[in-house]
Amino acid sequence: MKVLVPVKRVVDYNVKVRVKSDGTGVDIANVKMSMNPFDEIALEEAMRLKEAGKVTEVVAVSCGVTQCQETLRTGMAIGADRGILVETAVELEPLAVAKLLKALAEKEQPQLIILGKQAIDDDSNQTGQMLAALLGWPQATFASKVVLEDGKVTVTREVDGGLETLALTLPAIVTTDLRLNEPRYVTLPNIMKAKKKPLDVTKPEDLGVDVTPRLKTLKVVEPAKRSAGIKVPDVATLVAKLRTEAKVI
């Protein structure tokens, strides 16, 4: 069984992002980049399925600029058997990524696609759902537990009211939540082995996909800074401030 794991290159979650002075976007010059944490969880889950003997091949996929090869090498150091980069300088929207993944899925014929529920840069939470719709495959989002057996995948997913369990027939799409697992630490020997694993590079036009943006970013601004909170001595003072200063009552 083959599993496809899309991984995205994003600004590292420990980095405090800064808006460019001209307001055209976020400044990523000389900023540490890493694999999207939710995608790292997805890749870890794929590796656990492989180690359990349920999966024979794990393929990491990334869409974006040339530097995404570094993210794919990290994925192969975690354990992916090979990597595929759909190289483009265009800023990709979720629908464009879903179309690229659909084309790759039709080419690679995986039985399962596991990806993070969202990326921490745009927080769209759309790609997995769009990909399932384009392929016509069943989907389970926000997975906190995945069990693969007998030609189906059973997924426990986190919903507002608690937990929901779904049984999907393969092929299927699964998007991962934070509590699914804890990704492994990448060791130096595995990093060295990853350099020898195959990494294929293709273009959107080779897959017959138009990735022209449909949205235009007009301006990016930092959120307004909040003033510090204060302590009040009693309820009467609190009510007075809510009425006269905050004007909420």
PDB file of C-alpha atoms in Angstrom:
ATOM      1  CA  MET A   1       0.000   0.000   0.000  1.00  0.00           C
ATOM      2  CA  LYS A   2       1.258   3.461  -0.923  1.00  0.00           C
ATOM      3  CA  VAL A   3       0.641   6.562   1.198  1.00  0.00           C
ATOM      4  CA  LEU A   4       1.037  10.126  -0.102  1.00  0.00           C
ATOM      5  CA  VAL A   5       1.939  12.789   2.469  1.00  0.00           C
ATOM      6  CA  PRO A   6       1.862  16.449   1.340  1.00  0.00           C
ATOM      7  CA  VAL A   7       4.220  18.671   3.385  1.00  0.00           C
ATOM      8  CA  LYS A   8       4.424  22.460   3.313  1.00  0.00           C
ATOM      9  CA  ARG A   9       7.400  24.753   3.914  1.00  0.00           C
ATOM     10  CA  VAL A  10       6.396  27.472   6.384  1.00  0.00           C
ATOM     11  CA  VAL A  11       8.021  29.983   8.727  1.00  0.00           C
ATOM     12  CA  ASP A  12       9.148  28.076  11.824  1.00  0.00           C
ATOM     13  CA  TYR A  13       6.570  28.203  14.611  1.00  0.00           C
ATOM     14  CA  ASN A  14       9.146  29.637  17.042  1.00  0.00           C
ATOM     15  CA  VAL A  15       9.771  32.685  14.848  1.00  0.00           C
ATOM     16  CA  LYS A  16       7.923  35.949  15.480  1.00  0.00           C
ATOM     17  CA  VAL A  17       6.824  37.045  12.021  1.00  0.00           C
ATOM     18  CA  ARG A  18       7.167  40.645  10.893  1.00  0.00           C
ATOM     19  CA  VAL A  19       5.178  42.499   8.277  1.00  0.00           C
ATOM     20  CA  LYS A  20       7.125  44.119   5.435  1.00  0.00           C
ATOM     21  CA  SER A  21       7.431  47.891   5.626  1.00  0.00           C
ATOM     22  CA  ASP A  22       5.446  48.308   2.397  1.00  0.00           C
ATOM     23  CA  GLY A  23       2.607  46.109   3.711  1.00  0.00           C
ATOM     24  CA  THR A  24       2.800  43.630   0.820  1.00  0.00           C
ATOM     25  CA  GLY A  25       3.247  40.556   2.998  1.00  0.00           C
ATOM     26  CA  VAL A  26       5.301  38.869   5.705  1.00  0.00           C
ATOM     27  CA  ASP A  27       9.074  39.257   5.690  1.00  0.00           C
ATOM     28  CA  ILE A  28      10.705  35.828   5.268  1.00  0.00           C
ATOM     29  CA  ALA A  29      14.208  37.028   4.341  1.00  0.00           C
ATOM     30  CA  ASN A  30      16.798  35.269   6.520  1.00  0.00           C
ATOM     31  CA  VAL A  31      13.986  33.689   8.551  1.00  0.00           C
ATOM     32  CA  LYS A  32      14.134  30.068   9.685  1.00  0.00           C
ATOM     33  CA  MET A  33      11.764  27.884   7.667  1.00  0.00           C
ATOM     34  CA  SER A  34      10.585  24.394   8.581  1.00  0.00           C
ATOM     35  CA  MET A  35       7.957  21.754   7.846  1.00  0.00           C
ATOM     36  CA  ASN A  36       4.410  22.666   8.804  1.00  0.00           C
ATOM     37  CA  PRO A  37       3.861  21.014  12.238  1.00  0.00           C
ATOM     38  CA  PHE A  38       0.537  19.420  11.244  1.00  0.00           C
ATOM     39  CA  ASP A  39       2.193  17.892   8.165  1.00  0.00           C
ATOM     40  CA  GLU A  40       4.997  16.572  10.364  1.00  0.00           C
ATOM     41  CA  ILE A  41       2.337  14.790  12.432  1.00  0.00           C
ATOM     42  CA  ALA A  42       0.835  13.380   9.211  1.00  0.00           C
ATOM     43  CA  LEU A  43       4.234  12.065   8.109  1.00  0.00           C
ATOM     44  CA  GLU A  44       4.876  10.527  11.527  1.00  0.00           C
ATOM     45  CA  GLU A  45       1.543   8.714  11.337  1.00  0.00           C
ATOM     46  CA  ALA A  46       2.379   7.389   7.868  1.00  0.00           C
ATOM     47  CA  MET A  47       5.704   6.103   9.191  1.00  0.00           C
ATOM     48  CA  ARG A  48       4.002   4.364  12.119  1.00  0.00           C
ATOM     49  CA  LEU A  49       1.629   2.644   9.699  1.00  0.00           C
ATOM     50  CA  LYS A  50       4.619   1.524   7.643  1.00  0.00           C
ATOM     51  CA  GLU A  51       6.485   0.254  10.696  1.00  0.00           C
ATOM     52  CA  ALA A  52       3.357  -1.687  11.683  1.00  0.00           C
ATOM     53  CA  GLY A  53       3.453  -3.449   8.304  1.00  0.00           C
ATOM     54  CA  LYS A  54       0.274  -1.808   7.014  1.00  0.00           C
ATOM     55  CA  VAL A  55       2.028   0.380   4.413  1.00  0.00           C
ATOM     56  CA  THR A  56       4.796  -0.463   1.950  1.00  0.00           C
ATOM     57  CA  GLU A  57       5.768   2.979   0.601  1.00  0.00           C
ATOM     58  CA  VAL A  58       5.522   6.546   1.900  1.00  0.00           C
ATOM     59  CA  VAL A  59       5.908   9.387  -0.609  1.00  0.00           C
ATOM     60  CA  ALA A  60       6.384  12.977   0.592  1.00  0.00           C
ATOM     61  CA  VAL A  61       5.094  15.738  -1.710  1.00  0.00           C
ATOM     62  CA  SER A  62       5.621  19.481  -1.588  1.00  0.00           C
ATOM     63  CA  CYS A  63       4.429  22.313  -3.827  1.00  0.00           C
ATOM     64  CA  GLY A  64       6.302  25.609  -4.015  1.00  0.00           C
ATOM     65  CA  VAL A  65       9.698  27.180  -4.507  1.00  0.00           C
ATOM     66  CA  THR A  66      13.006  25.352  -5.011  1.00  0.00           C
ATOM     67  CA  GLN A  67      13.821  25.589  -1.289  1.00  0.00           C
ATOM     68  CA  CYS A  68      10.964  23.164  -0.595  1.00  0.00           C
ATOM     69  CA  GLN A  69      13.511  20.460  -1.434  1.00  0.00           C
ATOM     70  CA  GLU A  70      14.935  21.055   2.066  1.00  0.00           C
ATOM     71  CA  THR A  71      11.516  20.290   3.559  1.00  0.00           C
ATOM     72  CA  LEU A  72      11.276  17.120   1.481  1.00  0.00           C
ATOM     73  CA  ARG A  73      14.761  16.037   2.601  1.00  0.00           C
ATOM     74  CA  THR A  74      13.592  16.492   6.192  1.00  0.00           C
ATOM     75  CA  GLY A  75      10.569  14.345   5.360  1.00  0.00           C
ATOM     76  CA  MET A  76      12.817  11.648   3.923  1.00  0.00           C
ATOM     77  CA  ALA A  77      15.031  11.875   7.027  1.00  0.00           C
ATOM     78  CA  ILE A  78      11.906  11.161   9.098  1.00  0.00           C
ATOM     79  CA  GLY A  79      11.435   8.075   6.939  1.00  0.00           C
ATOM     80  CA  ALA A  80       9.662   8.837   3.653  1.00  0.00           C
ATOM     81  CA  ASP A  81      10.934   6.588   0.845  1.00  0.00           C
ATOM     82  CA  ARG A  82      11.076   9.330  -1.782  1.00  0.00           C
ATOM     83  CA  GLY A  83      10.022  12.893  -2.465  1.00  0.00           C
ATOM     84  CA  ILE A  84       8.216  14.806  -5.213  1.00  0.00           C
ATOM     85  CA  LEU A  85       8.475  18.582  -5.632  1.00  0.00           C
ATOM     86  CA  VAL A  86       6.006  20.488  -7.794  1.00  0.00           C
ATOM     87  CA  GLU A  87       8.199  23.531  -8.340  1.00  0.00           C
ATOM     88  CA  THR A  88       6.651  26.941  -8.914  1.00  0.00           C
ATOM     89  CA  ALA A  89       7.372  30.520  -7.850  1.00  0.00           C
ATOM     90  CA  VAL A  90       3.648  31.358  -7.840  1.00  0.00           C
ATOM     91  CA  GLU A  91       2.076  31.867  -4.415  1.00  0.00           C
ATOM     92  CA  LEU A  92      -0.207  28.844  -4.260  1.00  0.00           C
ATOM     93  CA  GLU A  93      -3.773  28.983  -2.983  1.00  0.00           C
ATOM     94  CA  PRO A  94      -5.440  25.921  -1.375  1.00  0.00           C
ATOM     95  CA  LEU A  95      -7.459  25.101  -4.512  1.00  0.00           C
ATOM     96  CA  ALA A  96      -4.317  25.174  -6.677  1.00  0.00           C
ATOM     97  CA  VAL A  97      -2.524  22.853  -4.242  1.00  0.00           C
ATOM     98  CA  ALA A  98      -5.528  20.518  -4.202  1.00  0.00           C
ATOM     99  CA  LYS A  99      -5.515  20.366  -8.013  1.00  0.00           C
ATOM    100  CA  LEU A 100      -1.783  19.607  -8.063  1.00  0.00           C
ATOM    101  CA  LEU A 101      -2.224  16.860  -5.464  1.00  0.00           C
ATOM    102  CA  LYS A 102      -5.137  15.438  -7.448  1.00  0.00           C
ATOM    103  CA  ALA A 103      -2.937  15.192 -10.543  1.00  0.00           C
ATOM    104  CA  LEU A 104      -0.181  13.503  -8.534  1.00  0.00           C
ATOM    105  CA  ALA A 105      -2.664  11.122  -6.902  1.00  0.00           C
ATOM    106  CA  GLU A 106      -3.922  10.056 -10.327  1.00  0.00           C
ATOM    107  CA  LYS A 107      -0.318   9.476 -11.388  1.00  0.00           C
ATOM    108  CA  GLU A 108       0.972   7.766  -8.231  1.00  0.00           C
ATOM    109  CA  GLN A 109      -2.243   5.859  -7.360  1.00  0.00           C
ATOM    110  CA  PRO A 110      -1.898   5.945  -3.535  1.00  0.00           C
ATOM    111  CA  GLN A 111      -4.483   4.177  -1.396  1.00  0.00           C
ATOM    112  CA  LEU A 112      -4.265   6.804   1.349  1.00  0.00           C
ATOM    113  CA  ILE A 113      -3.383  10.502   1.494  1.00  0.00           C
ATOM    114  CA  ILE A 114      -2.539  11.878   4.946  1.00  0.00           C
ATOM    115  CA  LEU A 115      -1.975  15.608   5.378  1.00  0.00           C
ATOM    116  CA  GLY A 116      -2.080  18.215   8.113  1.00  0.00           C
ATOM    117  CA  LYS A 117      -5.466  19.788   8.808  1.00  0.00           C
ATOM    118  CA  GLN A 118      -4.043  23.260   8.114  1.00  0.00           C
ATOM    119  CA  ALA A 119      -0.831  25.217   7.586  1.00  0.00           C
ATOM    120  CA  ILE A 120       0.304  27.595  10.314  1.00  0.00           C
ATOM    121  CA  ASP A 121       1.011  30.422   7.854  1.00  0.00           C
ATOM    122  CA  ASP A 122      -2.386  30.927   6.182  1.00  0.00           C
ATOM    123  CA  ASP A 123      -4.552  28.740   8.494  1.00  0.00           C
ATOM    124  CA  SER A 124      -6.875  28.011   5.563  1.00  0.00           C
ATOM    125  CA  ASN A 125      -7.853  24.447   6.577  1.00  0.00           C
ATOM    126  CA  GLN A 126      -9.131  23.793   3.045  1.00  0.00           C
ATOM    127  CA  THR A 127      -6.687  21.688   1.017  1.00  0.00           C
ATOM    128  CA  GLY A 128      -7.652  18.263   2.380  1.00  0.00           C
ATOM    129  CA  GLN A 129     -11.365  18.865   1.946  1.00  0.00           C
ATOM    130  CA  MET A 130     -10.920  20.278  -1.574  1.00  0.00           C
ATOM    131  CA  LEU A 131      -8.701  17.351  -2.570  1.00  0.00           C
ATOM    132  CA  ALA A 132     -11.304  14.839  -1.354  1.00  0.00           C
ATOM    133  CA  ALA A 133     -13.984  16.633  -3.368  1.00  0.00           C
ATOM    134  CA  LEU A 134     -11.854  16.727  -6.528  1.00  0.00           C
ATOM    135  CA  LEU A 135     -10.939  13.046  -6.276  1.00  0.00           C
ATOM    136  CA  GLY A 136     -14.370  11.930  -5.078  1.00  0.00           C
ATOM    137  CA  TRP A 137     -12.728  10.073  -2.161  1.00  0.00           C
ATOM    138  CA  PRO A 138     -14.134   9.727   1.383  1.00  0.00           C
ATOM    139  CA  GLN A 139     -12.495  11.997   3.954  1.00  0.00           C
ATOM    140  CA  ALA A 140     -11.959  12.231   7.713  1.00  0.00           C
ATOM    141  CA  THR A 141     -10.666  15.531   9.080  1.00  0.00           C
ATOM    142  CA  PHE A 142      -9.100  16.451  12.464  1.00  0.00           C
ATOM    143  CA  ALA A 143      -7.949  12.881  13.123  1.00  0.00           C
ATOM    144  CA  SER A 144      -6.768  12.020  16.650  1.00  0.00           C
ATOM    145  CA  LYS A 145      -6.484   8.268  15.972  1.00  0.00           C
ATOM    146  CA  VAL A 146      -6.009   6.282  12.752  1.00  0.00           C
ATOM    147  CA  VAL A 147      -6.408   2.499  12.401  1.00  0.00           C
ATOM    148  CA  LEU A 148      -5.743   0.873   9.024  1.00  0.00           C
ATOM    149  CA  GLU A 149      -6.956  -2.684   8.401  1.00  0.00           C
ATOM    150  CA  ASP A 150      -9.013  -4.877   6.062  1.00  0.00           C
ATOM    151  CA  GLY A 151      -9.084  -2.400   3.195  1.00  0.00           C
ATOM    152  CA  LYS A 152     -10.525   0.427   5.279  1.00  0.00           C
ATOM    153  CA  VAL A 153      -9.300   3.132   7.616  1.00  0.00           C
ATOM    154  CA  THR A 154     -11.050   3.862  10.909  1.00  0.00           C
ATOM    155  CA  VAL A 155     -10.531   7.417  12.098  1.00  0.00           C
ATOM    156  CA  THR A 156     -11.378   8.973  15.444  1.00  0.00           C
ATOM    157  CA  ARG A 157     -11.816  12.681  14.871  1.00  0.00           C
ATOM    158  CA  GLU A 158     -12.147  15.619  17.212  1.00  0.00           C
ATOM    159  CA  VAL A 159     -15.410  17.556  16.935  1.00  0.00           C
ATOM    160  CA  ASP A 160     -16.977  20.310  19.046  1.00  0.00           C
ATOM    161  CA  GLY A 161     -19.063  17.838  21.049  1.00  0.00           C
ATOM    162  CA  GLY A 162     -16.253  15.341  21.731  1.00  0.00           C
ATOM    163  CA  LEU A 163     -15.067  12.488  19.498  1.00  0.00           C
ATOM    164  CA  GLU A 164     -16.539  10.971  16.340  1.00  0.00           C
ATOM    165  CA  THR A 165     -15.439   7.681  14.757  1.00  0.00           C
ATOM    166  CA  LEU A 166     -15.645   7.160  10.997  1.00  0.00           C
ATOM    167  CA  ALA A 167     -14.879   4.093   8.884  1.00  0.00           C
ATOM    168  CA  LEU A 168     -13.701   4.959   5.365  1.00  0.00           C
ATOM    169  CA  THR A 169     -13.210   2.644   2.419  1.00  0.00           C
ATOM    170  CA  LEU A 170      -9.904   3.076   0.624  1.00  0.00           C
ATOM    171  CA  PRO A 171      -8.700   5.136  -1.161  1.00  0.00           C
ATOM    172  CA  ALA A 172      -9.330   7.938   1.326  1.00  0.00           C
ATOM    173  CA  ILE A 173      -8.166  11.315   2.627  1.00  0.00           C
ATOM    174  CA  VAL A 174      -7.217  11.911   6.280  1.00  0.00           C
ATOM    175  CA  THR A 175      -6.218  15.253   7.817  1.00  0.00           C
ATOM    176  CA  THR A 176      -4.383  15.211  11.133  1.00  0.00           C
ATOM    177  CA  ASP A 177      -4.906  17.074  14.400  1.00  0.00           C
ATOM    178  CA  LEU A 178      -2.318  17.880  17.075  1.00  0.00           C
ATOM    179  CA  ARG A 179      -3.201  15.015  19.411  1.00  0.00           C
ATOM    180  CA  LEU A 180      -2.712  12.244  16.839  1.00  0.00           C
ATOM    181  CA  ASN A 181       0.943  11.641  17.752  1.00  0.00           C
ATOM    182  CA  GLU A 182       4.263  13.233  18.673  1.00  0.00           C
ATOM    183  CA  PRO A 183       6.701  13.379  15.726  1.00  0.00           C
ATOM    184  CA  ARG A 184      10.054  11.685  16.173  1.00  0.00           C
ATOM    185  CA  TYR A 185      13.392  13.436  16.450  1.00  0.00           C
ATOM    186  CA  VAL A 186      15.380  13.353  13.204  1.00  0.00           C
ATOM    187  CA  THR A 187      18.805  11.774  13.735  1.00  0.00           C
ATOM    188  CA  LEU A 188      21.998  12.663  11.880  1.00  0.00           C
ATOM    189  CA  PRO A 189      22.391   9.201  10.257  1.00  0.00           C
ATOM    190  CA  ASN A 190      18.875   9.480   8.834  1.00  0.00           C
ATOM    191  CA  ILE A 191      19.629  12.978   7.549  1.00  0.00           C
ATOM    192  CA  MET A 192      22.633  11.551   5.690  1.00  0.00           C
ATOM    193  CA  LYS A 193      20.562   8.667   4.301  1.00  0.00           C
ATOM    194  CA  ALA A 194      17.906  11.129   3.097  1.00  0.00           C
ATOM    195  CA  LYS A 195      20.435  12.779   0.777  1.00  0.00           C
ATOM    196  CA  LYS A 196      20.611   9.563  -1.253  1.00  0.00           C
ATOM    197  CA  LYS A 197      16.857   9.039  -1.563  1.00  0.00           C
ATOM    198  CA  PRO A 198      15.217   9.947  -4.897  1.00  0.00           C
ATOM    199  CA  LEU A 199      13.617  13.369  -5.225  1.00  0.00           C
ATOM    200  CA  ASP A 200      11.675  14.089  -8.420  1.00  0.00           C
ATOM    201  CA  VAL A 201      11.009  17.659  -9.559  1.00  0.00           C
ATOM    202  CA  THR A 202       8.098  18.542 -11.819  1.00  0.00           C
ATOM    203  CA  LYS A 203       6.195  21.673 -12.845  1.00  0.00           C
ATOM    204  CA  PRO A 204       2.472  22.507 -12.619  1.00  0.00           C
ATOM    205  CA  GLU A 205       2.269  22.694 -16.414  1.00  0.00           C
ATOM    206  CA  ASP A 206       3.681  19.162 -16.642  1.00  0.00           C
ATOM    207  CA  LEU A 207       0.682  18.041 -14.582  1.00  0.00           C
ATOM    208  CA  GLY A 208      -1.727  20.104 -16.675  1.00  0.00           C
ATOM    209  CA  VAL A 209      -2.721  22.351 -13.766  1.00  0.00           C
ATOM    210  CA  ASP A 210      -3.270  26.119 -13.905  1.00  0.00           C
ATOM    211  CA  VAL A 211      -2.081  27.641 -10.616  1.00  0.00           C
ATOM    212  CA  THR A 212      -2.823  31.268 -11.478  1.00  0.00           C
ATOM    213  CA  PRO A 213      -3.938  33.019  -8.246  1.00  0.00           C
ATOM    214  CA  ARG A 214      -7.615  33.899  -7.956  1.00  0.00           C
ATOM    215  CA  LEU A 215      -7.115  36.161  -4.958  1.00  0.00           C
ATOM    216  CA  LYS A 216      -5.044  39.320  -4.553  1.00  0.00           C
ATOM    217  CA  THR A 217      -3.602  40.504  -1.244  1.00  0.00           C
ATOM    218  CA  LEU A 218      -4.233  44.233  -0.985  1.00  0.00           C
ATOM    219  CA  LYS A 219      -2.422  44.904   2.278  1.00  0.00           C
ATOM    220  CA  VAL A 220      -0.984  43.102   5.283  1.00  0.00           C
ATOM    221  CA  VAL A 221      -0.933  44.847   8.678  1.00  0.00           C
ATOM    222  CA  GLU A 222       0.034  43.784  12.168  1.00  0.00           C
ATOM    223  CA  PRO A 223      -2.792  43.432  14.702  1.00  0.00           C
ATOM    224  CA  ALA A 224      -3.392  46.492  16.862  1.00  0.00           C
ATOM    225  CA  LYS A 225      -1.461  46.460  20.127  1.00  0.00           C
ATOM    226  CA  ARG A 226      -3.598  46.021  23.203  1.00  0.00           C
ATOM    227  CA  SER A 227      -3.184  48.166  26.288  1.00  0.00           C
ATOM    228  CA  ALA A 228      -2.286  46.484  29.551  1.00  0.00           C
ATOM    229  CA  GLY A 229      -5.047  45.319  31.843  1.00  0.00           C
ATOM    230  CA  ILE A 230      -5.741  46.827  35.266  1.00  0.00           C
ATOM    231  CA  LYS A 231      -7.041  45.590  38.609  1.00  0.00           C
ATOM    232  CA  VAL A 232     -10.070  47.218  40.198  1.00  0.00           C
ATOM    233  CA  PRO A 233     -10.774  47.280  43.929  1.00  0.00           C
ATOM    234  CA  ASP A 234     -14.451  46.423  43.800  1.00  0.00           C
ATOM    235  CA  VAL A 235     -17.447  45.600  41.593  1.00  0.00           C
ATOM    236  CA  ALA A 236     -18.722  49.176  41.617  1.00  0.00           C
ATOM    237  CA  THR A 237     -15.484  50.454  40.091  1.00  0.00           C
ATOM    238  CA  LEU A 238     -15.572  47.672  37.483  1.00  0.00           C
ATOM    239  CA  VAL A 239     -19.135  48.586  36.456  1.00  0.00           C
ATOM    240  CA  ALA A 240     -18.226  52.264  36.300  1.00  0.00           C
ATOM    241  CA  LYS A 241     -15.248  51.639  34.029  1.00  0.00           C
ATOM    242  CA  LEU A 242     -17.272  49.327  31.766  1.00  0.00           C
ATOM    243  CA  ARG A 243     -19.878  52.058  31.461  1.00  0.00           C
ATOM    244  CA  THR A 244     -17.705  55.179  31.112  1.00  0.00           C
ATOM    245  CA  GLU A 245     -14.438  53.957  29.573  1.00  0.00           C
ATOM    246  CA  ALA A 246     -15.165  50.727  27.680  1.00  0.00           C
ATOM    247  CA  LYS A 247     -18.750  51.832  26.920  1.00  0.00           C
ATOM    248  CA  VAL A 248     -19.961  48.221  26.737  1.00  0.00           C
ATOM    249  CA  ILE A 249     -22.856  48.608  29.161  1.00  0.00           C
TER     250      ILE A 249
END
